[in-house]
Amino acid sequence: MADHPPSTPARKPLLQDASPAPETVATHSRVLVTGGRTIKPEASRPVGTSWAPIIVLAFFQLGLLAAALAWGTTYVSRQVTNAKIGRSESGTGENTGALKNSLERANAQIAALQRQLDAQDEERARTQNRLQEMADRMALVIQQSSYAPTGDAPRISNADASQIAAMLPSVTPATGELILIKERNRLTSYADKAIATGSRESLQALVDAMMDPAMKHLIHAAQAEFKRVQAYYDMGIGIDPGYTLPVRELFKDTPVTREADLTPGQLHGLLQDQKQPWETRLRAAYLLRSSTEAETNSLLLKTLKDDPTLDVAKQAQITFENRVGRKFRLFDIPAIEAWWQAQGGDKPVLKMIEPGK
């Protein structure tokens, strides 16, 4: 065999002259294969148009228009106001004379009123001086009438007597009536206070007036005022009918929780404790109706005579009457004491009445 040189395979060109087919190019533009995975190309995003400058410009134009409108409105308002002021100033000159006349008349009236007030002040001062003078004379008359003549008084001549009579103050009928009205009003005020506030001091003032010989010309007035107070407390009640003792607050250190569990000794303590409210003392006097202690009656009488509140004194008398079985006139302390002493004082109870009966 003839030796033939080894055939060398023909090399393929790296770049072929012929361009790939259009279909192949189109296929590569749509699909890209990498490592066995197919990746779709991202679609291109359209670029939007910006409206911000247009909106800003529109708002700016609106602002200018609003400012121009506001300025125009203000200008027109000023013109209208100036026109009105001009018209009012033209009319003011015509009314100036009338205003001056009105002011002059007002000043004249004020001056007349001031003169009247000054005259009233002077009259009031004179009246006060006269009242003070009458009060001084009344005090002097009362002071002189309080001295009773004695048997050792020296005899004086007629001339001396006339001089002394000239020195004594004179009490006119008008002054006497004024004194009487003042004293009568004072008695009425005592009764009013005794009824309104339950003041025992005011009632005692009426009793003192009835017993005072210097008040004999007003003894009927004092008795009438006393009976007015007596009638009020006979018919009236000053405490809430549903009131009960706050037992747990009053006796915190004891197991007592009800009024029925209180002992007579505890009720005695409440009745005598002036620091307790008057309602508490009144309720204690009511609950003592069933007490079996011998000293309860004496304690009730002491409360009737000494308690500063008339409501408590009234309840003490009612409880005392229920215990002894006898009725008395309200606040007739002398009669009650006389009867009690005649009975022997702290004797056993004659009659027992249970609470609520």
Tab-separated table of C-alpha atoms in Angstrom:
chain	number	residue	atom	x	y	z
A	1	MET	CA	0.000	0.000	0.000
A	2	ALA	CA	1.207	3.298	-0.820
A	3	ASP	CA	1.860	5.470	2.034
A	4	HIS	CA	-0.597	8.296	2.188
A	5	PRO	CA	-0.172	11.084	4.560
A	6	PRO	CA	-2.638	11.076	7.301
A	7	SER	CA	-5.618	13.019	6.507
A	8	THR	CA	-6.208	15.985	8.710
A	9	PRO	CA	-9.792	16.715	9.469
A	10	ALA	CA	-10.960	20.020	8.222
A	11	ARG	CA	-11.397	22.716	10.893
A	12	LYS	CA	-14.650	24.451	11.267
A	13	PRO	CA	-14.454	28.145	11.130
A	14	LEU	CA	-14.934	29.963	14.473
A	15	LEU	CA	-17.147	32.480	12.893
A	16	GLN	CA	-19.255	31.446	10.074
A	17	ASP	CA	-19.861	33.844	7.322
A	18	ALA	CA	-23.467	33.041	7.143
A	19	SER	CA	-25.676	34.760	9.679
A	20	PRO	CA	-28.036	32.629	11.626
A	21	ALA	CA	-31.490	32.189	10.449
A	22	PRO	CA	-34.004	34.792	11.486
A	23	GLU	CA	-36.071	32.243	13.305
A	24	THR	CA	-33.086	31.296	15.452
A	25	VAL	CA	-32.422	34.896	16.341
A	26	ALA	CA	-35.992	35.437	17.251
A	27	THR	CA	-35.925	32.374	19.397
A	28	HIS	CA	-32.847	33.584	21.277
A	29	SER	CA	-34.398	36.949	21.877
A	30	ARG	CA	-37.375	35.407	23.601
A	31	VAL	CA	-35.832	32.541	25.613
A	32	LEU	CA	-32.462	32.264	27.295
A	33	VAL	CA	-31.321	28.829	28.376
A	34	THR	CA	-28.720	28.715	31.150
A	35	GLY	CA	-27.690	25.631	32.962
A	36	GLY	CA	-30.803	23.817	31.993
A	37	ARG	CA	-33.154	26.586	33.290
A	38	THR	CA	-35.258	28.833	31.200
A	39	ILE	CA	-35.261	32.543	32.211
A	40	LYS	CA	-37.765	34.927	30.754
A	41	PRO	CA	-36.502	38.432	30.133
A	42	GLU	CA	-38.011	41.297	32.192
A	43	ALA	CA	-40.455	43.505	30.428
A	44	SER	CA	-39.437	47.107	30.089
A	45	ARG	CA	-41.306	49.616	32.391
A	46	PRO	CA	-42.855	52.676	30.849
A	47	VAL	CA	-41.717	56.010	32.252
A	48	GLY	CA	-44.721	58.051	33.588
A	49	THR	CA	-45.265	61.772	33.129
A	50	SER	CA	-44.753	64.030	36.375
A	51	TRP	CA	-47.795	66.286	37.360
A	52	ALA	CA	-46.233	67.893	40.481
A	53	PRO	CA	-45.110	71.171	38.833
A	54	ILE	CA	-48.532	71.656	37.296
A	55	ILE	CA	-50.329	71.158	40.643
A	56	VAL	CA	-47.963	73.550	42.476
A	57	LEU	CA	-48.506	76.192	39.822
A	58	ALA	CA	-52.289	75.806	40.098
A	59	PHE	CA	-52.223	76.224	43.883
A	60	PHE	CA	-50.002	79.275	43.571
A	61	GLN	CA	-52.461	80.887	41.184
A	62	LEU	CA	-55.359	80.113	43.527
A	63	GLY	CA	-53.464	81.720	46.452
A	64	LEU	CA	-52.864	84.879	44.447
A	65	LEU	CA	-56.529	85.006	43.511
A	66	ALA	CA	-57.635	84.581	47.159
A	67	ALA	CA	-55.250	87.311	48.350
A	68	ALA	CA	-56.543	89.689	45.712
A	69	LEU	CA	-60.129	88.918	46.671
A	70	ALA	CA	-59.417	89.508	50.395
A	71	TRP	CA	-57.716	92.815	49.678
A	72	GLY	CA	-60.632	93.926	47.557
A	73	THR	CA	-63.143	93.011	50.264
A	74	THR	CA	-61.166	94.909	52.918
A	75	TYR	CA	-60.901	97.961	50.724
A	76	VAL	CA	-64.627	98.021	50.020
A	77	SER	CA	-65.423	97.593	53.744
A	78	ARG	CA	-63.186	100.510	54.669
A	79	GLN	CA	-64.812	102.704	52.116
A	80	VAL	CA	-68.285	101.837	53.400
A	81	THR	CA	-67.225	102.450	57.025
A	82	ASN	CA	-65.690	105.807	56.192
A	83	ALA	CA	-68.875	106.809	54.430
A	84	LYS	CA	-70.964	105.884	57.484
A	85	ILE	CA	-68.617	107.756	59.840
A	86	GLY	CA	-68.849	110.804	57.649
A	87	ARG	CA	-72.631	110.725	57.794
A	88	SER	CA	-72.631	110.217	61.600
A	89	GLU	CA	-70.218	113.103	62.118
A	90	SER	CA	-72.463	115.333	60.132
A	91	GLY	CA	-75.397	114.378	62.392
A	92	THR	CA	-73.385	114.679	65.639
A	93	GLY	CA	-73.048	118.392	65.343
A	94	GLU	CA	-76.815	118.735	65.331
A	95	ASN	CA	-77.301	116.629	68.516
A	96	THR	CA	-74.529	118.236	70.575
A	97	GLY	CA	-76.807	120.907	71.946
A	98	ALA	CA	-79.447	118.383	73.035
A	99	LEU	CA	-76.821	116.242	74.767
A	100	LYS	CA	-75.486	119.226	76.687
A	101	ASN	CA	-78.968	120.075	77.900
A	102	SER	CA	-79.543	116.476	79.039
A	103	LEU	CA	-76.242	116.441	80.918
A	104	GLU	CA	-77.067	119.691	82.670
A	105	ARG	CA	-80.452	118.366	83.774
A	106	ALA	CA	-78.839	115.136	85.032
A	107	ASN	CA	-76.235	117.086	87.016
A	108	ALA	CA	-78.969	119.188	88.588
A	109	GLN	CA	-80.891	116.068	89.628
A	110	ILE	CA	-77.751	114.495	91.103
A	111	ALA	CA	-77.046	117.631	93.111
A	112	ALA	CA	-80.617	117.645	94.451
A	113	LEU	CA	-80.351	113.990	95.483
A	114	GLN	CA	-77.051	114.667	97.215
A	115	ARG	CA	-78.630	117.483	99.219
A	116	GLN	CA	-81.448	115.146	100.256
A	117	LEU	CA	-78.959	112.496	101.376
A	118	ASP	CA	-77.035	115.042	103.406
A	119	ALA	CA	-80.241	116.178	105.092
A	120	GLN	CA	-81.167	112.576	105.913
A	121	ASP	CA	-77.715	111.973	107.405
A	122	GLU	CA	-78.095	115.013	109.626
A	123	GLU	CA	-81.556	113.899	110.743
A	124	ARG	CA	-80.233	110.409	111.490
A	125	ALA	CA	-77.433	111.846	113.580
A	126	ARG	CA	-79.891	113.985	115.556
A	127	THR	CA	-82.140	110.958	116.123
A	128	GLN	CA	-79.229	108.898	117.395
A	129	ASN	CA	-78.258	111.669	119.769
A	130	ARG	CA	-81.809	111.859	121.117
A	131	LEU	CA	-81.966	108.079	121.575
A	132	GLN	CA	-78.638	108.095	123.375
A	133	GLU	CA	-79.858	110.861	125.639
A	134	MET	CA	-83.046	108.946	126.450
A	135	ALA	CA	-81.041	105.792	127.153
A	136	ASP	CA	-78.789	107.701	129.522
A	137	ARG	CA	-81.794	109.160	131.321
A	138	MET	CA	-83.421	105.744	131.572
A	139	ALA	CA	-80.270	104.241	133.053
A	140	LEU	CA	-80.066	107.055	135.573
A	141	VAL	CA	-83.710	106.631	136.582
A	142	ILE	CA	-83.284	102.873	137.039
A	143	GLN	CA	-80.136	103.415	139.072
A	144	GLN	CA	-81.814	105.959	141.333
A	145	SER	CA	-84.941	103.854	141.809
A	146	SER	CA	-82.824	100.889	142.927
A	147	TYR	CA	-81.827	102.660	146.130
A	148	ALA	CA	-84.459	102.140	148.811
A	149	PRO	CA	-84.686	104.848	151.486
A	150	THR	CA	-83.594	103.846	154.986
A	151	GLY	CA	-84.855	105.013	158.358
A	152	ASP	CA	-81.587	106.808	159.055
A	153	ALA	CA	-81.868	109.072	156.032
A	154	PRO	CA	-81.354	112.707	157.023
A	155	ARG	CA	-84.264	115.073	156.754
A	156	ILE	CA	-83.899	117.766	154.136
A	157	SER	CA	-85.544	121.108	153.788
A	158	ASN	CA	-88.025	122.111	151.125
A	159	ALA	CA	-85.371	124.155	149.342
A	160	ASP	CA	-83.027	121.183	149.156
A	161	ALA	CA	-85.854	118.987	147.919
A	162	SER	CA	-86.684	121.413	145.129
A	163	GLN	CA	-83.041	121.519	144.072
A	164	ILE	CA	-82.820	117.720	143.976
A	165	ALA	CA	-86.054	117.492	141.982
A	166	ALA	CA	-84.658	119.928	139.451
A	167	MET	CA	-81.552	117.759	139.058
A	168	LEU	CA	-83.501	114.552	138.361
A	169	PRO	CA	-84.005	113.681	134.678
A	170	SER	CA	-87.511	113.937	133.338
A	171	VAL	CA	-89.084	110.910	131.636
A	172	THR	CA	-91.668	111.950	129.090
A	173	PRO	CA	-94.596	109.691	128.105
A	174	ALA	CA	-92.943	109.048	124.749
A	175	THR	CA	-89.773	107.919	126.487
A	176	GLY	CA	-91.762	105.627	128.763
A	177	GLU	CA	-93.475	104.000	125.789
A	178	LEU	CA	-90.120	103.524	124.084
A	179	ILE	CA	-88.721	101.809	127.166
A	180	LEU	CA	-91.780	99.553	127.405
A	181	ILE	CA	-91.559	98.512	123.753
A	182	LYS	CA	-87.858	97.791	124.080
A	183	GLU	CA	-88.366	95.553	127.101
A	184	ARG	CA	-91.293	93.772	125.448
A	185	ASN	CA	-89.233	93.064	122.347
A	186	ARG	CA	-86.469	91.669	124.509
A	187	LEU	CA	-88.869	89.159	126.088
A	188	THR	CA	-90.129	88.154	122.651
A	189	SER	CA	-86.583	87.571	121.433
A	190	TYR	CA	-85.963	85.243	124.398
A	191	ALA	CA	-88.954	83.104	123.434
A	192	ASP	CA	-88.000	83.099	119.755
A	193	LYS	CA	-84.509	81.838	120.525
A	194	ALA	CA	-85.799	79.169	122.918
A	195	ILE	CA	-88.109	77.819	120.206
A	196	ALA	CA	-85.721	78.110	117.279
A	197	THR	CA	-82.542	76.772	118.896
A	198	GLY	CA	-83.754	74.958	122.022
A	199	SER	CA	-81.768	77.353	124.204
A	200	ARG	CA	-82.375	76.712	127.877
A	201	GLU	CA	-80.642	79.975	128.726
A	202	SER	CA	-83.323	81.949	126.884
A	203	LEU	CA	-86.120	80.143	128.716
A	204	GLN	CA	-84.375	80.821	132.019
A	205	ALA	CA	-84.261	84.523	131.117
A	206	LEU	CA	-88.059	84.493	130.797
A	207	VAL	CA	-88.371	82.812	134.197
A	208	ASP	CA	-86.079	85.431	135.738
A	209	ALA	CA	-88.211	88.197	134.220
A	210	MET	CA	-91.353	86.693	135.768
A	211	MET	CA	-89.679	86.616	139.182
A	212	ASP	CA	-88.099	90.090	138.965
A	213	PRO	CA	-90.031	92.733	140.982
A	214	ALA	CA	-88.636	95.479	138.757
A	215	MET	CA	-90.388	93.833	135.785
A	216	LYS	CA	-93.824	93.702	137.412
A	217	HIS	CA	-95.238	95.990	134.713
A	218	LEU	CA	-94.262	93.296	132.155
A	219	ILE	CA	-95.032	90.172	134.163
A	220	HIS	CA	-97.961	89.252	131.927
A	221	ALA	CA	-95.794	89.634	128.849
A	222	ALA	CA	-93.141	87.352	130.362
A	223	GLN	CA	-95.755	84.752	131.319
A	224	ALA	CA	-97.248	84.842	127.821
A	225	GLU	CA	-93.858	84.269	126.202
A	226	PHE	CA	-93.113	81.404	128.599
A	227	LYS	CA	-96.413	79.742	127.721
A	228	ARG	CA	-95.667	80.184	124.029
A	229	VAL	CA	-92.446	78.212	124.448
A	230	GLN	CA	-94.252	75.657	126.600
A	231	ALA	CA	-96.970	75.132	123.988
A	232	TYR	CA	-94.443	74.652	121.213
A	233	TYR	CA	-92.568	71.907	123.054
A	234	ASP	CA	-95.834	70.297	124.138
A	235	MET	CA	-96.855	69.766	120.519
A	236	GLY	CA	-93.612	69.822	118.542
A	237	ILE	CA	-90.785	67.350	118.115
A	238	GLY	CA	-87.309	68.401	117.104
A	239	ILE	CA	-85.642	65.036	116.464
A	240	ASP	CA	-85.990	62.713	113.507
A	241	PRO	CA	-88.501	60.017	114.557
A	242	GLY	CA	-86.332	57.355	112.949
A	243	TYR	CA	-83.131	58.313	114.755
A	244	THR	CA	-81.258	55.521	116.567
A	245	LEU	CA	-78.011	55.516	118.488
A	246	PRO	CA	-74.843	54.715	116.499
A	247	VAL	CA	-73.978	51.964	118.981
A	248	ARG	CA	-70.898	50.635	117.197
A	249	GLU	CA	-69.349	54.106	117.016
A	250	LEU	CA	-70.182	54.977	120.623
A	251	PHE	CA	-68.953	51.687	122.100
A	252	LYS	CA	-66.142	50.503	119.842
A	253	ASP	CA	-64.420	48.457	122.557
A	254	THR	CA	-67.500	46.422	123.446
A	255	PRO	CA	-69.361	43.695	121.553
A	256	VAL	CA	-72.630	45.666	121.820
A	257	THR	CA	-74.274	46.241	118.440
A	258	ARG	CA	-77.911	47.104	119.286
A	259	GLU	CA	-79.689	49.652	121.442
A	260	ALA	CA	-81.509	46.868	123.270
A	261	ASP	CA	-78.170	45.498	124.495
A	262	LEU	CA	-77.113	48.737	126.218
A	263	THR	CA	-77.036	48.676	130.004
A	264	PRO	CA	-78.555	51.435	132.187
A	265	GLY	CA	-75.035	52.464	133.186
A	266	GLN	CA	-74.047	53.021	129.569
A	267	LEU	CA	-77.200	55.053	128.960
A	268	HIS	CA	-76.487	57.108	132.092
A	269	GLY	CA	-73.070	57.951	130.708
A	270	LEU	CA	-74.506	59.085	127.384
A	271	LEU	CA	-77.165	61.201	129.089
A	272	GLN	CA	-74.632	63.063	131.236
A	273	ASP	CA	-72.010	63.560	128.511
A	274	GLN	CA	-72.546	67.123	127.287
A	275	LYS	CA	-70.024	66.536	124.485
A	276	GLN	CA	-72.399	64.124	122.801
A	277	PRO	CA	-74.887	65.539	120.269
A	278	TRP	CA	-78.219	66.504	121.753
A	279	GLU	CA	-79.917	63.803	119.663
A	280	THR	CA	-77.781	61.155	121.385
A	281	ARG	CA	-78.652	62.456	124.846
A	282	LEU	CA	-82.343	62.634	123.939
A	283	ARG	CA	-82.363	59.043	122.686
A	284	ALA	CA	-80.588	57.885	125.840
A	285	ALA	CA	-83.259	59.586	127.968
A	286	TYR	CA	-85.937	57.784	125.953
A	287	LEU	CA	-84.298	54.359	126.354
A	288	LEU	CA	-84.025	54.806	130.135
A	289	ARG	CA	-87.773	54.245	130.474
A	290	SER	CA	-87.104	50.555	131.085
A	291	SER	CA	-84.168	51.066	133.445
A	292	THR	CA	-84.306	49.246	136.779
A	293	GLU	CA	-81.581	51.334	138.415
A	294	ALA	CA	-82.695	53.350	141.446
A	295	GLU	CA	-80.592	56.370	140.486
A	296	THR	CA	-82.205	56.737	137.066
A	297	ASN	CA	-85.030	58.975	138.329
A	298	SER	CA	-82.659	61.385	140.050
A	299	LEU	CA	-80.503	61.494	136.934
A	300	LEU	CA	-83.542	62.307	134.793
A	301	LEU	CA	-84.503	65.155	137.132
A	302	LYS	CA	-80.962	66.491	136.974
A	303	THR	CA	-81.120	66.421	133.178
A	304	LEU	CA	-84.468	68.221	133.265
A	305	LYS	CA	-82.930	71.026	135.326
A	306	ASP	CA	-79.448	71.296	133.801
A	307	ASP	CA	-79.325	70.110	130.187
A	308	PRO	CA	-78.694	73.100	127.883
A	309	THR	CA	-81.083	71.804	125.197
A	310	LEU	CA	-84.812	72.006	125.857
A	311	ASP	CA	-85.552	69.003	123.625
A	312	VAL	CA	-83.447	66.786	125.893
A	313	ALA	CA	-85.023	68.282	129.014
A	314	LYS	CA	-88.487	67.589	127.622
A	315	GLN	CA	-87.658	63.927	126.920
A	316	ALA	CA	-86.148	63.553	130.395
A	317	GLN	CA	-89.401	64.824	131.933
A	318	ILE	CA	-91.523	62.510	129.768
A	319	THR	CA	-89.402	59.498	130.739
A	320	PHE	CA	-89.575	60.490	134.406
A	321	GLU	CA	-93.379	60.782	134.221
A	322	ASN	CA	-93.661	57.365	132.576
A	323	ARG	CA	-91.535	55.810	135.289
A	324	VAL	CA	-93.353	57.347	138.265
A	325	GLY	CA	-96.841	57.288	136.751
A	326	ARG	CA	-97.691	60.976	137.160
A	327	LYS	CA	-98.054	63.875	134.718
A	328	PHE	CA	-96.812	67.443	135.269
A	329	ARG	CA	-96.913	70.660	133.335
A	330	LEU	CA	-93.984	70.848	130.958
A	331	PHE	CA	-90.900	72.509	132.471
A	332	ASP	CA	-92.704	73.073	135.792
A	333	ILE	CA	-89.560	72.163	137.689
A	334	PRO	CA	-90.590	73.560	141.128
A	335	ALA	CA	-93.765	71.445	141.148
A	336	ILE	CA	-91.902	68.303	140.037
A	337	GLU	CA	-89.183	68.729	142.645
A	338	ALA	CA	-91.700	69.402	145.419
A	339	TRP	CA	-93.679	66.275	144.568
A	340	TRP	CA	-90.524	64.171	144.292
A	341	GLN	CA	-89.258	65.282	147.674
A	342	ALA	CA	-92.667	64.602	149.203
A	343	GLN	CA	-92.508	61.062	147.844
A	344	GLY	CA	-89.171	60.426	149.497
A	345	GLY	CA	-86.785	61.025	146.631
A	346	ASP	CA	-85.053	57.970	145.163
A	347	LYS	CA	-87.804	55.520	145.883
A	348	PRO	CA	-88.661	52.436	143.804
A	349	VAL	CA	-90.403	53.073	140.538
A	350	LEU	CA	-94.164	53.249	140.896
A	351	LYS	CA	-94.989	52.288	137.356
A	352	MET	CA	-92.967	50.728	134.577
A	353	ILE	CA	-93.802	51.287	130.930
A	354	GLU	CA	-91.924	49.332	128.327
A	355	PRO	CA	-90.510	51.287	125.379
A	356	GLY	CA	-92.931	51.513	122.497
A	357	LYS	CA	-96.057	51.191	124.642
